[in-house]
Coordinates of N, CA, C and O in Angstrom, one line a residue:
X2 N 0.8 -1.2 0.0 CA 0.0 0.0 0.0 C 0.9 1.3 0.0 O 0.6 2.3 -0.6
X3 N 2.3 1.0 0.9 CA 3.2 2.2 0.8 C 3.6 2.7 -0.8 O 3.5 3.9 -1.3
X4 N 3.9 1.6 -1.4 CA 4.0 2.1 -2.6 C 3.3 2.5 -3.8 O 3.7 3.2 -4.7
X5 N 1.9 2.0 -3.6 CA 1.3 2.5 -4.6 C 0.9 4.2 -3.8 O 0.7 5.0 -4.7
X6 N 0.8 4.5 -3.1 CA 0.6 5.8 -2.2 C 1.9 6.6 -2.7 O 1.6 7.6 -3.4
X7 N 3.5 6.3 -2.6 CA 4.5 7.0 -3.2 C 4.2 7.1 -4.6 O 4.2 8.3 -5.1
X8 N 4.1 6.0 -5.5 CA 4.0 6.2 -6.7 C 2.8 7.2 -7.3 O 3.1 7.8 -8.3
X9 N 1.5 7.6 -6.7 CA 0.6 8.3 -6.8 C 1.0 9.3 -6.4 O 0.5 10.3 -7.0
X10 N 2.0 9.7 -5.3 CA 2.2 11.1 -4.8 C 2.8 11.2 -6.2 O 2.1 11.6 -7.1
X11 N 4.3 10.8 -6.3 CA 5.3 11.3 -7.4 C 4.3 11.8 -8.8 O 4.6 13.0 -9.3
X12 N 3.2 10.9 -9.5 CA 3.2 11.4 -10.5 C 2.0 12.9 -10.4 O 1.6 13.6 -11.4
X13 N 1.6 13.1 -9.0 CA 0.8 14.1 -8.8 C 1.9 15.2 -8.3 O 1.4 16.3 -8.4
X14 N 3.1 15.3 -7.9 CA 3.9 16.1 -8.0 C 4.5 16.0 -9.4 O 3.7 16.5 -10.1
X15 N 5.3 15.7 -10.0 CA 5.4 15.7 -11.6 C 4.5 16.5 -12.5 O 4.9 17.3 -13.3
X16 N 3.3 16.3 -12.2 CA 1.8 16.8 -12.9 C 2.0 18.2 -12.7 O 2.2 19.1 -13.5
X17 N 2.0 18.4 -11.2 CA 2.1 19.7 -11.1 C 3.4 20.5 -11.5 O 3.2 21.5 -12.1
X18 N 4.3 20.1 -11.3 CA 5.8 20.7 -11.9 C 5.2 21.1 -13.4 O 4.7 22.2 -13.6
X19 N 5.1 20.3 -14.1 CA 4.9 20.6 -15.3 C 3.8 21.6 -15.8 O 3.8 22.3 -16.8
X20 N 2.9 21.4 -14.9 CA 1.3 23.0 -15.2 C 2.0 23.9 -15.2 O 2.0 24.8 -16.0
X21 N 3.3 24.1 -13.8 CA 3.4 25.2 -13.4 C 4.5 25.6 -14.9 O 4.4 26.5 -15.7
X22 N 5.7 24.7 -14.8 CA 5.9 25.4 -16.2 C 5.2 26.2 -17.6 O 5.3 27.3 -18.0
X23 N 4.6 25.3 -18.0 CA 3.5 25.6 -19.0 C 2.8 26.9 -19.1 O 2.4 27.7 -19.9
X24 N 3.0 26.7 -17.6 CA 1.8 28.6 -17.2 C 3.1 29.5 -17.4 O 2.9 30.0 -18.5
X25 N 3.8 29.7 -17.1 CA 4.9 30.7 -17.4 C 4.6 31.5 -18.5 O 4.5 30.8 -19.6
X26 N 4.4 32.6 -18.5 CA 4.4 33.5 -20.0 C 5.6 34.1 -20.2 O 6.3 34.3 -19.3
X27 N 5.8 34.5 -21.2 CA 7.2 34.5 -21.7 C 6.7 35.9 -22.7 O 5.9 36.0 -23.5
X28 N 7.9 36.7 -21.9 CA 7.9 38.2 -23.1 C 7.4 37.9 -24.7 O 6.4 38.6 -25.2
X29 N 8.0 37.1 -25.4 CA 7.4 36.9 -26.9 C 6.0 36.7 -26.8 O 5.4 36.6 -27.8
X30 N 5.1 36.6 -25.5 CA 3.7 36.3 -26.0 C 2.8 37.9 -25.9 O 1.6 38.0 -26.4
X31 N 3.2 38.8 -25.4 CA 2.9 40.5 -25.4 C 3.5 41.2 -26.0 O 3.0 42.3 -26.4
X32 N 5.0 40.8 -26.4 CA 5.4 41.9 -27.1 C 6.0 41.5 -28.8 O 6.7 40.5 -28.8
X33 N 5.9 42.2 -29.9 CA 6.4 41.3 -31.0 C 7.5 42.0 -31.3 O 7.2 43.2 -31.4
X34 N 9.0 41.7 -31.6 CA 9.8 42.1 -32.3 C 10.0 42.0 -33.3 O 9.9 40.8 -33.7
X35 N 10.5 43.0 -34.7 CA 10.9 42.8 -35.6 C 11.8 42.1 -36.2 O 11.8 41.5 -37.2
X36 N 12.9 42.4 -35.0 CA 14.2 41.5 -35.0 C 14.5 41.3 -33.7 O 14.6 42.1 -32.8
X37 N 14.8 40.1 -33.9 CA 15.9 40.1 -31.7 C 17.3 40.0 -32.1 O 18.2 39.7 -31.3
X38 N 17.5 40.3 -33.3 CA 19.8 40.9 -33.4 C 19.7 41.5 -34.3 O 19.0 41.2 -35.3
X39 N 20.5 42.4 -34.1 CA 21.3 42.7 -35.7 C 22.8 43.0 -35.4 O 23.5 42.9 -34.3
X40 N 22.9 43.3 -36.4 CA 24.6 43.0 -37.1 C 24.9 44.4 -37.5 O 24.2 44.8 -38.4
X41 N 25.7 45.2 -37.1 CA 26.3 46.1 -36.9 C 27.1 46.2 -38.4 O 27.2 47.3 -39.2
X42 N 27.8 45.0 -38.8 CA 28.9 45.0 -40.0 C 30.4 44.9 -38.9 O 30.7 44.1 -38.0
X43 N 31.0 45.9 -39.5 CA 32.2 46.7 -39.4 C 32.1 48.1 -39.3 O 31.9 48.9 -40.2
X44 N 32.3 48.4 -37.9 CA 32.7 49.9 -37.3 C 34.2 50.2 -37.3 O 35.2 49.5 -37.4
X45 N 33.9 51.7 -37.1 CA 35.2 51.9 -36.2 C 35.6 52.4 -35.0 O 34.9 53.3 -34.6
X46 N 36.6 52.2 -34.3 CA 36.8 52.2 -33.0 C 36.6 53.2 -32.8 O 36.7 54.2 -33.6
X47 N 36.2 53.2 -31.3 CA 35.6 55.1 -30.8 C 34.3 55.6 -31.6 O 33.7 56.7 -31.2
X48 N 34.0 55.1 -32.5 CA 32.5 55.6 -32.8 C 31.4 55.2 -32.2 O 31.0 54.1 -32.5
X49 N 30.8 55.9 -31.3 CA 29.5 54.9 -31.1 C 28.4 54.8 -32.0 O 28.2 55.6 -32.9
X50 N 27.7 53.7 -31.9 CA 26.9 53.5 -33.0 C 24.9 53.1 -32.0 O 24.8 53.1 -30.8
X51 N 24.0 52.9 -32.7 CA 22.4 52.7 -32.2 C 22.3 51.8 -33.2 O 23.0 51.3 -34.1
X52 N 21.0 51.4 -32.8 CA 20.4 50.3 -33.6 C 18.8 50.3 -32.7 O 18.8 50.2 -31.5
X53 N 17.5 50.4 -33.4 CA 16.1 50.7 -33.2 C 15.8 49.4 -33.0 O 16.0 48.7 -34.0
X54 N 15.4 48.9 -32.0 CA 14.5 47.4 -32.0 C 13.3 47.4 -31.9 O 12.7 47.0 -30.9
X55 N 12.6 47.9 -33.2 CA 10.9 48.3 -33.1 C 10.2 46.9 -32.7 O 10.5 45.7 -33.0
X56 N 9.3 47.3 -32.1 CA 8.4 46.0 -31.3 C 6.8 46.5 -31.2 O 6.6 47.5 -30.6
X57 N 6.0 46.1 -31.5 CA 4.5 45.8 -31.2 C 3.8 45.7 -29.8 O 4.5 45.0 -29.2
X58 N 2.7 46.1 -29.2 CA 2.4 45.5 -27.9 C 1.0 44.5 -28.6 O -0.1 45.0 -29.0
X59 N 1.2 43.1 -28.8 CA 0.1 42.6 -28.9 C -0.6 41.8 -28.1 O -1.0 40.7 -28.4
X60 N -0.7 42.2 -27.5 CA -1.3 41.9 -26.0 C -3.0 42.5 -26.1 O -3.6 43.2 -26.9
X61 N -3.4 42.0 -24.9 CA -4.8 42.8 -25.1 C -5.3 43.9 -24.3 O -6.5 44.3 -24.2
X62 N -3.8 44.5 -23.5 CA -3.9 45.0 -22.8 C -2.1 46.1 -22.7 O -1.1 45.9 -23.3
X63 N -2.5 47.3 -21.6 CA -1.2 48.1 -22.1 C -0.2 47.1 -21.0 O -0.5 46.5 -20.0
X64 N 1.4 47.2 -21.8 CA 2.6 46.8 -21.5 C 3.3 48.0 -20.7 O 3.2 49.2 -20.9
X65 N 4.1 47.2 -19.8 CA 5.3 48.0 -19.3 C 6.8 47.6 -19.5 O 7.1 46.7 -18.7
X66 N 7.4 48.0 -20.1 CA 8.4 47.3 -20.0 C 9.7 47.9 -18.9 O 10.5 48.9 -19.0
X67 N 9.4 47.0 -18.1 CA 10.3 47.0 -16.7 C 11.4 47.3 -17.0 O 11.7 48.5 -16.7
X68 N 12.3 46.7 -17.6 CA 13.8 47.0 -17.8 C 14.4 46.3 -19.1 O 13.9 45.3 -19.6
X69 N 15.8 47.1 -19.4 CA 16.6 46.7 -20.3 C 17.9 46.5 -20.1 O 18.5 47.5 -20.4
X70 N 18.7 45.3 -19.7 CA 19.4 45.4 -18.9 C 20.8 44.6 -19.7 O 21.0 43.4 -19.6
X71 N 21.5 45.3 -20.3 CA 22.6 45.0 -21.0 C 23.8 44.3 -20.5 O 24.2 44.4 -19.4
X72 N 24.5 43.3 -21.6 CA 25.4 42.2 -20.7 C 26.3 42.8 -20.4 O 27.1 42.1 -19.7
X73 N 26.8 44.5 -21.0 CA 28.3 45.1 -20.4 C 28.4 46.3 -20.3 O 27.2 46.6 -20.1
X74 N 29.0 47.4 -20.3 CA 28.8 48.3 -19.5 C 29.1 49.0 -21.3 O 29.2 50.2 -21.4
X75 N 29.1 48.3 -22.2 CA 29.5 49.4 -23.4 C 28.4 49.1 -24.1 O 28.3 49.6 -25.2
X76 N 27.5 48.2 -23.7 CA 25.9 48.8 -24.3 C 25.3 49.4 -23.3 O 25.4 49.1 -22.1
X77 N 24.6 50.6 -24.2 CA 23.7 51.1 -23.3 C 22.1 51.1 -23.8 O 21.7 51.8 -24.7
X78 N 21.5 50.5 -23.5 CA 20.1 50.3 -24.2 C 19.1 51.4 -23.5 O 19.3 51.8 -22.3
X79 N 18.1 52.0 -24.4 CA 17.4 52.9 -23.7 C 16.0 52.7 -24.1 O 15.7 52.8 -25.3
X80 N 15.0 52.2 -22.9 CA 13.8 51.5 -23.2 C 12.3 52.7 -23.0 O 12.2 53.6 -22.2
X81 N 11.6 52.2 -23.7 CA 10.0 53.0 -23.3 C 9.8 53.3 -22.2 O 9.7 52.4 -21.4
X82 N 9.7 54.5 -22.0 CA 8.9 54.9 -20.5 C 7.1 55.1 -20.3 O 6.4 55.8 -21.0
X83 N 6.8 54.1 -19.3 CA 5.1 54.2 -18.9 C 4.5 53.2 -19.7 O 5.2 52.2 -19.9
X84 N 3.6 53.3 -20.2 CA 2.6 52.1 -20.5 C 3.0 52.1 -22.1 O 3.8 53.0 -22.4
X85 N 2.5 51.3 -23.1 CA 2.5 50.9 -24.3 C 1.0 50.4 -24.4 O 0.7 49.4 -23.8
X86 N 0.0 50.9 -25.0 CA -1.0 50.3 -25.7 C -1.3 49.7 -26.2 O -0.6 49.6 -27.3
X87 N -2.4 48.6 -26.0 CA -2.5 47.2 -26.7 C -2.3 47.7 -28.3 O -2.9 48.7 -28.4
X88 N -2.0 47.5 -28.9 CA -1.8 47.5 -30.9 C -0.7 48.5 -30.9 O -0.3 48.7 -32.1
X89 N 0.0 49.2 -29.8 CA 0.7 50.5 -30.3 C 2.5 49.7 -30.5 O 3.1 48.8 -30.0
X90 N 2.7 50.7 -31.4 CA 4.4 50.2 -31.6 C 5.1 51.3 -30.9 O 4.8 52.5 -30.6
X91 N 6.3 50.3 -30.6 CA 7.8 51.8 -29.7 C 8.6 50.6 -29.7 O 8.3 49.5 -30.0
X92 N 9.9 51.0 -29.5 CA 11.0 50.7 -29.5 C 12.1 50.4 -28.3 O 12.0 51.1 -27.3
X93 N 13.0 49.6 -28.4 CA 14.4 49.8 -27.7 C 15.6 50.2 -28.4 O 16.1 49.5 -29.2
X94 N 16.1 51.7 -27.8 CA 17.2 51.5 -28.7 C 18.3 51.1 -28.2 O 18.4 51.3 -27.0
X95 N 19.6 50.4 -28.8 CA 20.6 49.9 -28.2 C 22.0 50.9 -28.9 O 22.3 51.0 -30.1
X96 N 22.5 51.4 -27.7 CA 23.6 51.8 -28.2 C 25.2 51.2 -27.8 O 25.3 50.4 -26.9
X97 N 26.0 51.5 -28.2 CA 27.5 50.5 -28.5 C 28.3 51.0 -28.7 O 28.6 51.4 -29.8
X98 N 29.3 51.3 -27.3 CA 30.4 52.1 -27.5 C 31.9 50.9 -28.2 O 32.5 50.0 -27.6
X99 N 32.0 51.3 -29.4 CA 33.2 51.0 -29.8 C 34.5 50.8 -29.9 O 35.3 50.5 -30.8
X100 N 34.7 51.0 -28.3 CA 36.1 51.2 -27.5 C 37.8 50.2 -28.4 O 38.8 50.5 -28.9
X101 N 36.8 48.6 -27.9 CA 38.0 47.6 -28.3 C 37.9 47.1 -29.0 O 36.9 46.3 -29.1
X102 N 38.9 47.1 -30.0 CA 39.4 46.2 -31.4 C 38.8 45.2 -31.4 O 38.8 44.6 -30.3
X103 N 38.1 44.4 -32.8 CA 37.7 43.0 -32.5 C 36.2 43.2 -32.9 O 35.5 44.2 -33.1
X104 N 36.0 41.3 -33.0 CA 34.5 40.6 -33.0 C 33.5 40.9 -31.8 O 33.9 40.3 -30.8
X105 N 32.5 41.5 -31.7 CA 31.6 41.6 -30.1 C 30.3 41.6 -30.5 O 29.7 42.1 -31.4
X106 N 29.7 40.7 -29.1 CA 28.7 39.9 -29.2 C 27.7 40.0 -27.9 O 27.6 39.2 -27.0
X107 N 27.0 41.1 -27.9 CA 26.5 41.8 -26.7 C 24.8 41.2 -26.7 O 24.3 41.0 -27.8
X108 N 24.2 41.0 -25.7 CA 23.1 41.0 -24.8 C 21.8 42.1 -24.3 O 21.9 42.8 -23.3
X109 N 21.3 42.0 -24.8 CA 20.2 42.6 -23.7 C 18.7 42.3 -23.5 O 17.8 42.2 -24.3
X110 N 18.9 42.1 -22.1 CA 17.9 41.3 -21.5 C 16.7 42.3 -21.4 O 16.8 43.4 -20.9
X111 N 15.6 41.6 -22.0 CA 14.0 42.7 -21.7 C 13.2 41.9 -21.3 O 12.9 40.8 -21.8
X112 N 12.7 42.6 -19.8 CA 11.8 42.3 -18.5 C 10.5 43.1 -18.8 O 10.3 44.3 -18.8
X113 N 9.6 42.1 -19.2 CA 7.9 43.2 -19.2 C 7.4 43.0 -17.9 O 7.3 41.8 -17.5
X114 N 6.9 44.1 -17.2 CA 5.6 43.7 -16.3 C 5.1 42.3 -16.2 O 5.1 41.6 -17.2
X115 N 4.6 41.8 -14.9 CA 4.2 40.9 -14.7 C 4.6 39.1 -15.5 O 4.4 38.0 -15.0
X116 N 5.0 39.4 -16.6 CA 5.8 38.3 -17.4 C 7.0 37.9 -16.6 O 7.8 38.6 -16.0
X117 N 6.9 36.3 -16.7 CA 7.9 35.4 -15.9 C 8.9 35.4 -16.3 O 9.8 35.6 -15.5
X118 N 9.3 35.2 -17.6 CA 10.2 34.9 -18.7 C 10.7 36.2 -19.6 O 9.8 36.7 -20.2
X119 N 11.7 36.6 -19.7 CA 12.0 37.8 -20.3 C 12.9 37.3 -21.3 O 13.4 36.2 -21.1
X120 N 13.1 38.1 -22.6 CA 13.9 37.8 -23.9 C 14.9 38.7 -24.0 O 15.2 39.8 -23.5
X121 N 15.4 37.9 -25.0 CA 16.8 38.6 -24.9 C 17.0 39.0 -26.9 O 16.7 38.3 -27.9
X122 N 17.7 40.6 -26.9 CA 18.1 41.5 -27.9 C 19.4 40.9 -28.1 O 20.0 40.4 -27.2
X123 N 19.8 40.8 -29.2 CA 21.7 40.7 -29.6 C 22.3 41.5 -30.6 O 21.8 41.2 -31.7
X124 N 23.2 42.3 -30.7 CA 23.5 43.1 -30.9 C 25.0 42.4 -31.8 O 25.2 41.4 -31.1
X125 N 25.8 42.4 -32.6 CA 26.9 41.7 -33.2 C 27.5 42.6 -34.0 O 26.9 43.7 -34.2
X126 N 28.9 42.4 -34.7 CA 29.8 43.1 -35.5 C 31.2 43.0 -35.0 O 31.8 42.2 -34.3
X127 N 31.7 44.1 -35.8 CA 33.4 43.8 -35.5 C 34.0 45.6 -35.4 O 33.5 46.6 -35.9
X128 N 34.8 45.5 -34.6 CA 35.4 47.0 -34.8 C 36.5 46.8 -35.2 O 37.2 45.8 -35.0
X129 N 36.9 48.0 -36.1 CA 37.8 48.0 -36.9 C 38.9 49.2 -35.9 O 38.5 49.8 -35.0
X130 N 40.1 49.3 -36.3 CA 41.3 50.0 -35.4 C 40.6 51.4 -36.3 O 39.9 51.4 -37.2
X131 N 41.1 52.4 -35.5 CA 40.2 53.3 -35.7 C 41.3 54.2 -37.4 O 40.9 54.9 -38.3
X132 N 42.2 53.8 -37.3 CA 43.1 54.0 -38.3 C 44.2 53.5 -38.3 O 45.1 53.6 -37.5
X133 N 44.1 52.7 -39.3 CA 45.1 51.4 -39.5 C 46.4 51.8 -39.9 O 47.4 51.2 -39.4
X134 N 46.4 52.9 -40.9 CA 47.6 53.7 -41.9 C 48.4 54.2 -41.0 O 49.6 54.0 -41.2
X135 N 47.9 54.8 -39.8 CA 48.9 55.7 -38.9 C 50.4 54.5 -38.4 O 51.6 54.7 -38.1
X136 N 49.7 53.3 -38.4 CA 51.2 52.6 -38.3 C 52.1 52.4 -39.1 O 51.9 51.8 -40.2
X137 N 53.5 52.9 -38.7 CA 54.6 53.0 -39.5 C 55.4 52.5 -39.2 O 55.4 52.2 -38.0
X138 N 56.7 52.3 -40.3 CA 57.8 51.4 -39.6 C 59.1 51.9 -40.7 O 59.2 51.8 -41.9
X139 N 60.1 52.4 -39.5 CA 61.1 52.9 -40.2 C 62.1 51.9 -41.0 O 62.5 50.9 -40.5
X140 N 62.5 52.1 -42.2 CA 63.6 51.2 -42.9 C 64.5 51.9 -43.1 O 64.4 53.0 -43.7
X141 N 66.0 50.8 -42.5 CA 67.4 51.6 -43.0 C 67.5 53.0 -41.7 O 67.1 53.0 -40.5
X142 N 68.0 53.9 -42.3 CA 68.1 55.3 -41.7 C 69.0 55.6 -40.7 O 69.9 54.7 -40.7
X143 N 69.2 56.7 -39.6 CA 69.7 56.7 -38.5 C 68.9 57.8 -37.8 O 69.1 58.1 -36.6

């Protein structure tokens, strides 16, 4: 009798594990993006650069979006302030300071109101040395 009582608990705890995931709503179900990355190309160093991440509220009801919270301190994302209207469009913009040479592959995390599950923006490209020519190299001479 012990066991068929454990085996009944387990698959009624399991059952519930799983509702409760299921119920989780997840930012993609209120808000629609155009894009969740884009690709910058090839910059150059010390320029900072933006990029518009137009989004939708399709929800049936107005949105807030809580925060935008970037994976490093050289994006700076700047999000909607106050409510969003069920059908209305607005944006995040992401901006990207250029500092270090190289491939970079940045983050930003967006938190709506009440939503469990928040999504994530990516941002990509390469910076270029901000002028390549200025290096020189003497031959021969004194």
């Amino acid at each position: 009798m012990k066991k068929l009582f454990l085996f009944a608990s387990a698959i009624v705890l399991s059952t519930t594990m799983f509702a409760q995931q299921a119920a989780q709503k997840k930012a993609e179900d209120v808000v629609k993006f155009k894009e969740l990355s884009y690709d910058f190309g090839k910059i150059k160093q010390g320029v900072p650069v933006t990029h518009d991440f137009a989004f939708t509220n399709i929800s049936d009801a107005p949105v807030i979006i809580e925060s935008a919270t970037p994976s490093c301190g050289c994006t700076t994302p700047v999000k909607p302030e106050g409510a969003i209207p069920k059908g209305k469009d607005n944006k995040i913009t992401a901006g990207f300071n250029a500092a270090a040479v190289g491939p970079f592959n940045k983050s930003i995390t967006v938190k709506v109101a009440g939503i469990d599950l928040p999504l994530q923006l990516k941002i990509t490209g390469e910076v270029l040395a901000a002028d390549a020519s200025k290096t020189t190299s003497k031959v021969g001479g004194r």
